[in-house]
Coordinates of C-alpha atoms and ligand atoms in Angstrom, one line a residue:
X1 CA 19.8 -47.9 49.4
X2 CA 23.0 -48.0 51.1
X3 CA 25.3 -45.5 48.9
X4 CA 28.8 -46.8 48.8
X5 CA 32.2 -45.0 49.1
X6 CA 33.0 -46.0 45.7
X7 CA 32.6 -43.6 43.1
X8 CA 32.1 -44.0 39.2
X9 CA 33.9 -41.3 37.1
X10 CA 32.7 -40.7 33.7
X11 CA 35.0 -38.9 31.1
X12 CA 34.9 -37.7 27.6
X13 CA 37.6 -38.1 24.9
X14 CA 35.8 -34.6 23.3
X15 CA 37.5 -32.9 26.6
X16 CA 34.3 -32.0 28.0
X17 CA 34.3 -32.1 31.9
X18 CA 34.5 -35.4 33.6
X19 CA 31.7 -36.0 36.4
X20 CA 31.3 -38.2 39.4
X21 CA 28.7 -40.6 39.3
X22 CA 27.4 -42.1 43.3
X23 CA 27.1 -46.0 43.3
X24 CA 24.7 -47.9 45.3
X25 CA 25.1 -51.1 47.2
X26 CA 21.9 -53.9 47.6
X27 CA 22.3 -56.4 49.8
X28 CA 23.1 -58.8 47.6
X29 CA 23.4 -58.8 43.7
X30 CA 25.4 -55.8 41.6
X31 CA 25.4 -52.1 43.0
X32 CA 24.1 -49.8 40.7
X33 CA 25.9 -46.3 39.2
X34 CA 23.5 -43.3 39.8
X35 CA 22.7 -41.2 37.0
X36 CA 19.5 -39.6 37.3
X37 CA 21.5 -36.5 37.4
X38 CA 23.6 -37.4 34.3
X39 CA 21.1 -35.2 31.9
X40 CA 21.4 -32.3 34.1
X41 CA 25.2 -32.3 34.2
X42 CA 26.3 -33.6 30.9
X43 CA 22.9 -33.0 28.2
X44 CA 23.2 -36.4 27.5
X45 CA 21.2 -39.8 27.9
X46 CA 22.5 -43.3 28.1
X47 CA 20.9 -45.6 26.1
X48 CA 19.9 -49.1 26.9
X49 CA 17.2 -50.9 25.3
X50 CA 15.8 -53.9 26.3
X51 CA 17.0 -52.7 30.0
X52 CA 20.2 -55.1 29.9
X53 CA 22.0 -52.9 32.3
X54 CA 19.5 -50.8 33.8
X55 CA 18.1 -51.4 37.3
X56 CA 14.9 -49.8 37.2
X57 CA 13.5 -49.4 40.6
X58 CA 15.4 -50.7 44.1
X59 CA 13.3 -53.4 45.4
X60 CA 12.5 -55.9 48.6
X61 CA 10.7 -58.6 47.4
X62 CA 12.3 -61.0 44.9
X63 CA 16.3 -62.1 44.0
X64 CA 17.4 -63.9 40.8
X65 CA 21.0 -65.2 41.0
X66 CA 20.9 -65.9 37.0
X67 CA 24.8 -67.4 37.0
X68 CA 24.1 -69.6 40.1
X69 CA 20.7 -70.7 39.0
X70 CA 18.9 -68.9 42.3
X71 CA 15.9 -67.3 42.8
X72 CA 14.7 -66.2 46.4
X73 CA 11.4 -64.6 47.5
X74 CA 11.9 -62.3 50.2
X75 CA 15.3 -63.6 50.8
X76 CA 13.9 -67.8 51.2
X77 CA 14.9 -70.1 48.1
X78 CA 12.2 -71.0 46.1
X79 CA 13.1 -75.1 47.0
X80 CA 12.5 -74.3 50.0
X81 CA 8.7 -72.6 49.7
X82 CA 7.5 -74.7 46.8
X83 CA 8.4 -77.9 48.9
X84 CA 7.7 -76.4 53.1
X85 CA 4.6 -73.7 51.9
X86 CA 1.9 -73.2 49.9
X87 CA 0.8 -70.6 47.1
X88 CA -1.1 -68.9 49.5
X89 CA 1.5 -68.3 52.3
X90 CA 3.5 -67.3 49.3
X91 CA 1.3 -64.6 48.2
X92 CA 1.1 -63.2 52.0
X93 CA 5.4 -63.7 52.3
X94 CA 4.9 -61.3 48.7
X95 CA 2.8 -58.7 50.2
X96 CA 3.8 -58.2 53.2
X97 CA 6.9 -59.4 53.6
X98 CA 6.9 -62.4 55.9
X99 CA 6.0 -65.6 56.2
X100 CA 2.4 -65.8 58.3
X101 CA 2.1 -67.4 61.6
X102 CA 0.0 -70.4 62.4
X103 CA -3.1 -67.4 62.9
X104 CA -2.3 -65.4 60.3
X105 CA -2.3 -68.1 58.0
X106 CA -6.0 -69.0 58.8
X107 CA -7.0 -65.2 59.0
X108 CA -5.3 -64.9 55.3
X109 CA -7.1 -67.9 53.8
X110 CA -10.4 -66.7 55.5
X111 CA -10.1 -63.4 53.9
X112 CA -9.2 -64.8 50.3
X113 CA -11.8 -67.4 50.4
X114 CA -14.1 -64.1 51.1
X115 CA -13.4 -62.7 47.8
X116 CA -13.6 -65.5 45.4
X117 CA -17.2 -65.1 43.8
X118 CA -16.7 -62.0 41.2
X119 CA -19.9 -59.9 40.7
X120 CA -22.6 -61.6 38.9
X121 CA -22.7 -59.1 36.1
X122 CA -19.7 -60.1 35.0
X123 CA -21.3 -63.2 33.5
X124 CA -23.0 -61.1 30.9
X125 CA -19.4 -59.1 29.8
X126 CA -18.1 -62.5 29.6
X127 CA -20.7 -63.1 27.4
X128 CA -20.1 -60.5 24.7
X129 CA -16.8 -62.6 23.4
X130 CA -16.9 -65.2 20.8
X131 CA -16.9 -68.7 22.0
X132 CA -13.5 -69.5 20.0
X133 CA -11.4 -66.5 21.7
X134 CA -8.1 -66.8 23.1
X135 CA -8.5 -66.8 27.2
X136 CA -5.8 -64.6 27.6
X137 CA -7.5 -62.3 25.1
X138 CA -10.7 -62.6 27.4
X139 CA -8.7 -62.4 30.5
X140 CA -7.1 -58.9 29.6
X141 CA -10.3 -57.7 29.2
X142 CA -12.4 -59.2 32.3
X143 CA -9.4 -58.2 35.0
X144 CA -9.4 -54.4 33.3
X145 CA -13.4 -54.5 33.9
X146 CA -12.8 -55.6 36.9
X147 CA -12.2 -51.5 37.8
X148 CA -15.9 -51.4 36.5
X149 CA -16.9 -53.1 39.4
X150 CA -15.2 -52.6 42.5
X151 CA -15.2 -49.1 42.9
X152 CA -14.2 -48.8 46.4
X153 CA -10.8 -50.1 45.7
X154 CA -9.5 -47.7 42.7
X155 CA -7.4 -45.6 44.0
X156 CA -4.0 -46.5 44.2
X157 CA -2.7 -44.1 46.6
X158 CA -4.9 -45.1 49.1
X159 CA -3.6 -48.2 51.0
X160 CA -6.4 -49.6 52.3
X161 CA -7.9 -49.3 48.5
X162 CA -4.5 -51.3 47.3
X163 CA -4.9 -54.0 49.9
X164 CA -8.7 -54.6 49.3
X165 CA -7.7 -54.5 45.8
X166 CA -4.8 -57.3 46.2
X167 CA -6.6 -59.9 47.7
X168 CA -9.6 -59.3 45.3
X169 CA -6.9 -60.0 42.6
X170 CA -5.6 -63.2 44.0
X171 CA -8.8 -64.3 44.9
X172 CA -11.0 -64.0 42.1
X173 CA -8.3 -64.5 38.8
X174 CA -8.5 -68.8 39.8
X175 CA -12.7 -67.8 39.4
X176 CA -12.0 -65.5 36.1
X177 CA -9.8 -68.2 34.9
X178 CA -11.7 -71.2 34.8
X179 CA -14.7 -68.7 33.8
X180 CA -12.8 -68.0 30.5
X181 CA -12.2 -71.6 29.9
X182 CA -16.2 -72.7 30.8
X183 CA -17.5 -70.2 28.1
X184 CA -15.2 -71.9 25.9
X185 CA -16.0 -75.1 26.4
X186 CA -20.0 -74.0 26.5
X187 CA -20.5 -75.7 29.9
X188 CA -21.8 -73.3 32.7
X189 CA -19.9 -71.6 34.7
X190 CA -19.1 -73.5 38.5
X191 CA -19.0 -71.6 41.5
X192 CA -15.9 -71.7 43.9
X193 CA -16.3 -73.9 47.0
X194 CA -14.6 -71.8 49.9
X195 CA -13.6 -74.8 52.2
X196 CA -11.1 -76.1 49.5
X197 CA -7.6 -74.9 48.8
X198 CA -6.7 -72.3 46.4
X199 CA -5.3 -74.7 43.9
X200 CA -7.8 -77.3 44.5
X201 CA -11.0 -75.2 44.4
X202 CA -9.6 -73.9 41.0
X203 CA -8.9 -77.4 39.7
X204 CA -13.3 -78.0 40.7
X205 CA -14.2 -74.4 39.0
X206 CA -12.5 -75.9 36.0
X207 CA -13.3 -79.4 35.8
X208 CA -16.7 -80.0 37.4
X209 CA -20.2 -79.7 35.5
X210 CA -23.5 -79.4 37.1
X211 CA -24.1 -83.6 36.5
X212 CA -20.8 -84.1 38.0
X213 CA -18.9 -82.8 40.8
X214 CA -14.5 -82.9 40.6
X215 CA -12.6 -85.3 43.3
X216 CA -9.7 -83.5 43.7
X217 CA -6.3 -85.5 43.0
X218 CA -3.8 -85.0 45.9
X219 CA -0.5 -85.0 43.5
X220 CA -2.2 -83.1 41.0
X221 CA -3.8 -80.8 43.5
X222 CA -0.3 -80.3 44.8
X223 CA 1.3 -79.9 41.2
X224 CA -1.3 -77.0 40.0
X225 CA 0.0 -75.2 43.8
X226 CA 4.0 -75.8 43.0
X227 CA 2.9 -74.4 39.3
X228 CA 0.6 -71.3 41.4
X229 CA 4.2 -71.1 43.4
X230 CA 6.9 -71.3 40.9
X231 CA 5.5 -68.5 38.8
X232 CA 4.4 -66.3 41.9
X233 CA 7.0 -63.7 40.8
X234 CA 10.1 -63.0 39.0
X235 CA 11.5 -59.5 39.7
X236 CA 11.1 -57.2 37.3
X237 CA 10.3 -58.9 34.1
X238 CA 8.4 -57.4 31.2
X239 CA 5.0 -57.8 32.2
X240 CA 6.3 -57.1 35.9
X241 CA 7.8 -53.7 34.8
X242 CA 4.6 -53.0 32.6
X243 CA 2.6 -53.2 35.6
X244 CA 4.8 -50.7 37.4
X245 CA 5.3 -47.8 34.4
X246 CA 1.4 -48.7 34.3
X247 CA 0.8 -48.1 37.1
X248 CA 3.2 -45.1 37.7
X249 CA 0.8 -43.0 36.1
X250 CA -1.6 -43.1 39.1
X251 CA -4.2 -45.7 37.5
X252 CA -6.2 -48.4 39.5
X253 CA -4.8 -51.2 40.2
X254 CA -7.1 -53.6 38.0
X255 CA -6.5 -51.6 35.1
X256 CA -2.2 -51.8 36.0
X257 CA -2.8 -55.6 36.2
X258 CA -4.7 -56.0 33.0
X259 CA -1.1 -54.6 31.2
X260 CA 0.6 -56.8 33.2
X261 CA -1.7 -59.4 31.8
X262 CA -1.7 -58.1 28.1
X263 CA 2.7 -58.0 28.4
X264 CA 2.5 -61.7 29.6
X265 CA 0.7 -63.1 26.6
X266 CA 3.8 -62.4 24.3
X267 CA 5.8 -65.5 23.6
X268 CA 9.0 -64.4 24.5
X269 CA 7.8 -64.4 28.1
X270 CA 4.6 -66.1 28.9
X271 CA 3.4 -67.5 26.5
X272 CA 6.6 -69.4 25.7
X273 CA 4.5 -72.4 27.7
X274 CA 2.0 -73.0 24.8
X275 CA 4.8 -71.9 22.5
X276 CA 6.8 -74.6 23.6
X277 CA 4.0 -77.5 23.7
X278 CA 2.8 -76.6 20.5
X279 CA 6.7 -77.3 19.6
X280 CA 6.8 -80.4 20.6
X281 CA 3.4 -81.4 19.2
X282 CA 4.7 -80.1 16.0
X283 CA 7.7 -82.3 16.1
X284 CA 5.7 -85.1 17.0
X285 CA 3.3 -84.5 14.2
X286 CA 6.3 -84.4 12.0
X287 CA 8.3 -87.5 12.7
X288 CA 9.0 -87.6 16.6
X289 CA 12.2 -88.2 18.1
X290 CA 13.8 -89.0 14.9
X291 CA 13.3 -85.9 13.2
X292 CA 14.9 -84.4 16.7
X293 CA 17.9 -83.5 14.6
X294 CA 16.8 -81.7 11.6
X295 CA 14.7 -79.5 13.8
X296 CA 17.6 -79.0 15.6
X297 CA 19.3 -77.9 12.6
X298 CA 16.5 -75.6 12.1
X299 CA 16.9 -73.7 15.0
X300 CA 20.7 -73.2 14.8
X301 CA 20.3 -71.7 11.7
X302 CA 21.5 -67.9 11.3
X303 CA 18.6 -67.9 8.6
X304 CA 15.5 -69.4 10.2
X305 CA 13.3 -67.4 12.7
X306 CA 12.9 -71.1 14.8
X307 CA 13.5 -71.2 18.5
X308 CA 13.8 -74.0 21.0
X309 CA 11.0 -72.4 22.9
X310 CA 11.1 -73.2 26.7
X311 CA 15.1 -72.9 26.3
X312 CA 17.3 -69.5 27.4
X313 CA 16.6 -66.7 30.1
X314 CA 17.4 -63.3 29.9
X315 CA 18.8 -63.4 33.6
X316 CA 19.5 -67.0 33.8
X317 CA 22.6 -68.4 32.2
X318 CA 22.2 -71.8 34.4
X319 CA 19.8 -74.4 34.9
X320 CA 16.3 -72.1 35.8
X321 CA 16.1 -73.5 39.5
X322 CA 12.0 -73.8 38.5
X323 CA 12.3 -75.9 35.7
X324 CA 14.5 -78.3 38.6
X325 CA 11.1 -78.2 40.6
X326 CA 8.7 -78.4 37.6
X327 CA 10.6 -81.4 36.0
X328 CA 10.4 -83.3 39.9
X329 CA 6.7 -82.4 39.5
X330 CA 6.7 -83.5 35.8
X331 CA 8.0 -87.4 37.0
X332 CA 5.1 -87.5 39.9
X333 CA 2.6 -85.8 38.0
X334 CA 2.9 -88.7 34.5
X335 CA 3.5 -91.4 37.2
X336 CA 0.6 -90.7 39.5
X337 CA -1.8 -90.7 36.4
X338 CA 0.4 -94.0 34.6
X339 CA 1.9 -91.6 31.8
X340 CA 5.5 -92.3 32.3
X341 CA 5.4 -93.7 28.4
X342 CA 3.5 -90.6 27.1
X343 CA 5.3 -89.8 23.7
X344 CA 5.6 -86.2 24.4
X345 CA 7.5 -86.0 27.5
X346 CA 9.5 -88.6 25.9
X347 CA 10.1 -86.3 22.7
X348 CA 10.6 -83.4 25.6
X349 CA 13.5 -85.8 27.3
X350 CA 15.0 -86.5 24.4
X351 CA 15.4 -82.6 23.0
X352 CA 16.4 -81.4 26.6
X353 CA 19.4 -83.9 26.5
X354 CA 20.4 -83.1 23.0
X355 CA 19.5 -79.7 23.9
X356 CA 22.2 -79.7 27.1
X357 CA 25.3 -81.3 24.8
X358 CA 24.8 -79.9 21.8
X359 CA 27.9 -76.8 21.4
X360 CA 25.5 -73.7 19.9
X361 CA 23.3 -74.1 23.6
X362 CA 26.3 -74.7 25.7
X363 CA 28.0 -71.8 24.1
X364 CA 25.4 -69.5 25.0
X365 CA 24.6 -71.0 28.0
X366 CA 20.9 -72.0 27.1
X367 CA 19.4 -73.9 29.8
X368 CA 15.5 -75.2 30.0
X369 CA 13.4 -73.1 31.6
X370 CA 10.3 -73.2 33.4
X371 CA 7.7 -73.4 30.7
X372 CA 9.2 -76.3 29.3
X373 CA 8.1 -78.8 31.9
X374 CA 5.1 -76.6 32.9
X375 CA 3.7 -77.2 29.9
X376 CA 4.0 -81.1 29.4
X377 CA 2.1 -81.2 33.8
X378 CA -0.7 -79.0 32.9
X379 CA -1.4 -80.8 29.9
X380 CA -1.0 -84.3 31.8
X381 CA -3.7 -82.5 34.5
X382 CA -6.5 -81.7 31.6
X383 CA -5.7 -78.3 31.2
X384 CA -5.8 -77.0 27.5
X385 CA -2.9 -75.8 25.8
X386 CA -4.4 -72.7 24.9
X387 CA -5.0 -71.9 28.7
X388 CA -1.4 -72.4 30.3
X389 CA -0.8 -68.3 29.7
X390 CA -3.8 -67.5 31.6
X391 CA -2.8 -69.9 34.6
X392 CA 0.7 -68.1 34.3
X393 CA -1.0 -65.2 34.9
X394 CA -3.4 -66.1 37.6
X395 CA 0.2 -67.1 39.6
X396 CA 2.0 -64.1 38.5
X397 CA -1.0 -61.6 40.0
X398 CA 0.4 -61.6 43.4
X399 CA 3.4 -61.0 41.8
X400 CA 2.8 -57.9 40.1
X401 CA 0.0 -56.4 42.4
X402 CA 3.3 -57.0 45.6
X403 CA 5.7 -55.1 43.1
X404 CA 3.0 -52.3 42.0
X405 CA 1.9 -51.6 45.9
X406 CA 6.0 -51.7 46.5
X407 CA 6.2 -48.8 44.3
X408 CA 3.3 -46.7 45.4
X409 CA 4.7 -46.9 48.7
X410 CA 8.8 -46.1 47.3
X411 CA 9.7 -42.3 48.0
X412 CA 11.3 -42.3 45.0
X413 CA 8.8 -43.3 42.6
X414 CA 8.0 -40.7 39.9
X415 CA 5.8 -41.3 36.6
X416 CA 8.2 -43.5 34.0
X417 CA 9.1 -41.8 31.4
X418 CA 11.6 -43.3 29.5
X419 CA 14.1 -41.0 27.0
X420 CA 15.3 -41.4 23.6
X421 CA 17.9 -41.4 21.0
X422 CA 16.1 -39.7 18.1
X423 CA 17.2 -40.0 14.7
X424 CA 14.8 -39.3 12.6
X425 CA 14.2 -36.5 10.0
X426 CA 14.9 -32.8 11.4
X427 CA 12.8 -30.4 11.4
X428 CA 10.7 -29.8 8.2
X429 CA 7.3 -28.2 6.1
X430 CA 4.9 -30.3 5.3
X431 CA 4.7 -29.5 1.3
X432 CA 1.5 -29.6 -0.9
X433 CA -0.4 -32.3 -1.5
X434 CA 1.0 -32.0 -5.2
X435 CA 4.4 -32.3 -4.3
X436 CA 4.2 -35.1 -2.4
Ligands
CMC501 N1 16.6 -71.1 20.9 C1 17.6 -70.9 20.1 N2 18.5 -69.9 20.2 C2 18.3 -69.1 21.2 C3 17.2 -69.3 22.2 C4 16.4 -70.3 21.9 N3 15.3 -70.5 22.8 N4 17.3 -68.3 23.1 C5 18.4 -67.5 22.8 N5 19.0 -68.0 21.7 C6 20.2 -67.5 21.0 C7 20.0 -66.2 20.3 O1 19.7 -66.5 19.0 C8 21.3 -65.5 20.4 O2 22.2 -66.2 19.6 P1 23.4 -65.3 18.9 O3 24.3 -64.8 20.0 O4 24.1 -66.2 17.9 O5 22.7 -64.2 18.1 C9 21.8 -65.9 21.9 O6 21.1 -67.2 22.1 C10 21.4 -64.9 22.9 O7 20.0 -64.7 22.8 P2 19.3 -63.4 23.2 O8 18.1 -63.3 22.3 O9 20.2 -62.2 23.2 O10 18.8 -63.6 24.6 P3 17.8 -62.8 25.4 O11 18.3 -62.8 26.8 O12 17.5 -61.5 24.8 O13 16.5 -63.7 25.3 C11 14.7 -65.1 25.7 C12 15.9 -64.4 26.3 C13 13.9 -65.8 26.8 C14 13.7 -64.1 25.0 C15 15.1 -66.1 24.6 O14 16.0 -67.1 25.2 C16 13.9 -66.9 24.0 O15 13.3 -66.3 23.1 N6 13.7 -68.1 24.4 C17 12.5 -68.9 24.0 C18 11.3 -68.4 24.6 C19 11.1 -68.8 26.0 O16 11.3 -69.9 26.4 N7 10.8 -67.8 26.9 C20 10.5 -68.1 28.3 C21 11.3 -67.4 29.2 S1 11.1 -68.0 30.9 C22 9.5 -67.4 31.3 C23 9.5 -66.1 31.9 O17 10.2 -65.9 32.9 O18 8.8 -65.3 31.3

């Protein structure tokens, strides 16, 4: 942190003492006032819920521009990586920083590819869920056991544990993913195939049976990795900041990433994908693009509780430069399978366009965001609404397990431990049971 000459003065009407406050610059994006010494000076708090002014931790590894519309990993713009890499130099640019060399590639992929068979035991935990529950439900629960059974790469302030335990994570979540959707289904589970690519050799574990094997798709193949890509990481988010408090309290890194998993689920973050396809299948089931404007209605209304899910950002008040990349991948994916007509992307056009005129969303400068294309391509590819969370967070792993090992490694990192305004009942005695 460079600290800047700039100084913040805070000062009280009461005539209490004024104090200085030291400012911070980042490279890019707004510095940030100091106060971690506020309490000690003053005996006072600030209080911010929902974090809309606090910066939480400093940070190397991802940059949202939310008024441009930007959003760099490690300083490249996501155009750039979802359309010159793919997810896996991506996870190596998170971990470490750069982008590998022609070697370091093939060493990365090699080791990855290592780690993509999960212990067979698991098999039987798997099996203790009932056929009809949600994945992310059984995800949350098979990455946490995942601490059950890799014991040699717990601890979190050792950092050949954290590495072991990163690629394990990115490896094996395409394996635990497709396993959750398999049980299901009822079909058996299919083992991963090493020699394909990350995306591709997930698409197989998902869609192959024992009578018939999956030929990958090129373009679709290709979407599934812009989709691994695009949702690779996102600063610090809910589940993103989850993972770090989590694991700020010294915990191994599975058990971190299964709160980061649990966060995600919530629709207000990523599960605002099957939120928003259920929407528009609701619609559709309700009239289609002619009932566009009642529903409309519906979600302006002070009254009602109905959002345009897939629409608004808490950091970006522009177009979400991934849902520019996802609705490119939307057109190839529908044309390469001869979809182009399919009534829900049409019913998805049609609300986005009323959507970007329409005063109330202008106003408050709601744009479409990522899950509302990602949605529409991974239900074009086969993949079952009720799974687009758990694929979220199969991407966002690299994401979160980069962010946790950042802060492990910070030499400012202490346990969270967030204050609070109390204003409850003072202090009183608990009267007889009589009296209550
Ligand atoms: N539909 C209708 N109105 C909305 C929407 C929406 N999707 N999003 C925000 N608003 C309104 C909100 O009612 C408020 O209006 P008013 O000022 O009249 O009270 C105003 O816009 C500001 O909203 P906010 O709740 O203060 O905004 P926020 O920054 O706290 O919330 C959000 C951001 C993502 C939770 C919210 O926009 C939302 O719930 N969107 C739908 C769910 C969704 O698509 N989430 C995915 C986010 S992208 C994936 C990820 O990165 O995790």
């Amino acid at each position: 942190m460079t600290p800047s000459d700039v100084k913040a003065t805070l000062s009280f009407s009461d005539g209490s003492p004024s104090i200085d406050l030291p400012l911070y610059k980042g490279s890019i994006g707004p510095d940030v006032i100091d106060i971690r010494k506020l309490y000690g000076q003053t005996g006072k708090f600030t209080y911010d819920p929902g974090f809309l002014s606090t910066a939480s931790c400093q940070s190397t590894i991802t940059y949202i521009d939310g008024d441009k519309g930007e959003l760099l990993y490690r300083g490249y713009p996501i155009e750039q990586l979802a359309t010159q890499c793919d997810f896996l130099d991506t996870c190596y640019l998170l971990l470490y920083g750069e982008l590998p060399n022609e070697q370091k590639q093939k060493d990365f992929h090699k080791l990855v590819s290592e780690h993509t068979m999960v212990h067979e035991q698991m098999q039987f935990f798997l099996r203790g869920f009932r056929r009809d529950a949600h994945p992310m439900a059984v995800l949350t629960g098979l990455v946490g056991a995942l601490s059950a059974f890799y014991h040699d790469s717990t601890d979190i302030n050792n950092p050949t544990h954290r590495n072991i335990a990163a690629i394990r994570l990115i490896a094996k979540m395409p394996t635990l993913v497709a396993m959750a959707y398999k049980y299901g289904e009822g079909q058996p589970y299919v083992y991963p195939r090493n020699k394909l690519s990350y995306a591709g050799n997930f698409m197989r574990m998902m869609f192959a049976t024992p009578c018939e094997d999956y030929e990958p798709n090129e373009v679709l193949v290709r979407a599934m990795d812009r989709i691994f890509i695009l949702h690779a990481d996102h600063e610090q988010n809910a589940s993103t900041s989850t993972v770090r408090l989590c694991g700020s309290s010294g915990t191994n890194p599975f058990a971190a990433i299964a709160a980061g998993v649990a966060c995600l689920w919530g629709p207000a973050h990523g599960g605002a994908n099957e939120a928003a396809l259920n929407m528009l299948e609701d619609i559709q089931r309700n009239g289609g693009i002619e009932k566009i404007g009642e529903f409309i209605k519906q979600v302006k209304d002070k009254n009602s509780s109905v959002k345009l899910m897939g629409f608004g950002h808490r950091v970006y008040k522009n177009y979400d430069p991934r849902a520019k990349l996802m609705r490119e991948t939307c057109y190839e994916v529908l044309g390469a399978l001869g979809l182009e007509n399919d009534p829900l992307f049409k019913l998805a056009m049609a609300l986005e366009k009323i959507a970007l005129e329409d005063e109330y969303f202008v106003a408050r400068k709601l744009y479409p965001n990522v899950d509302f294309y990602s949605g529409i391509v991974q239900r074009a590819i086969g993949i079952p609404v009720s799974l687009f969370t758990a694929i979220f967070a199969l991407a966002r792993t690299v994401g979160w397990i980069a962010q946790l090992n950042e802060m492990i490694g910070d030499p400012e990192y202490k346990i969270g431990r967030p204050r609070q305004l109390f204003v409850g009942s003072e202090r009183r005695d608990v009267p007889p049971l009589h009296q209550r």
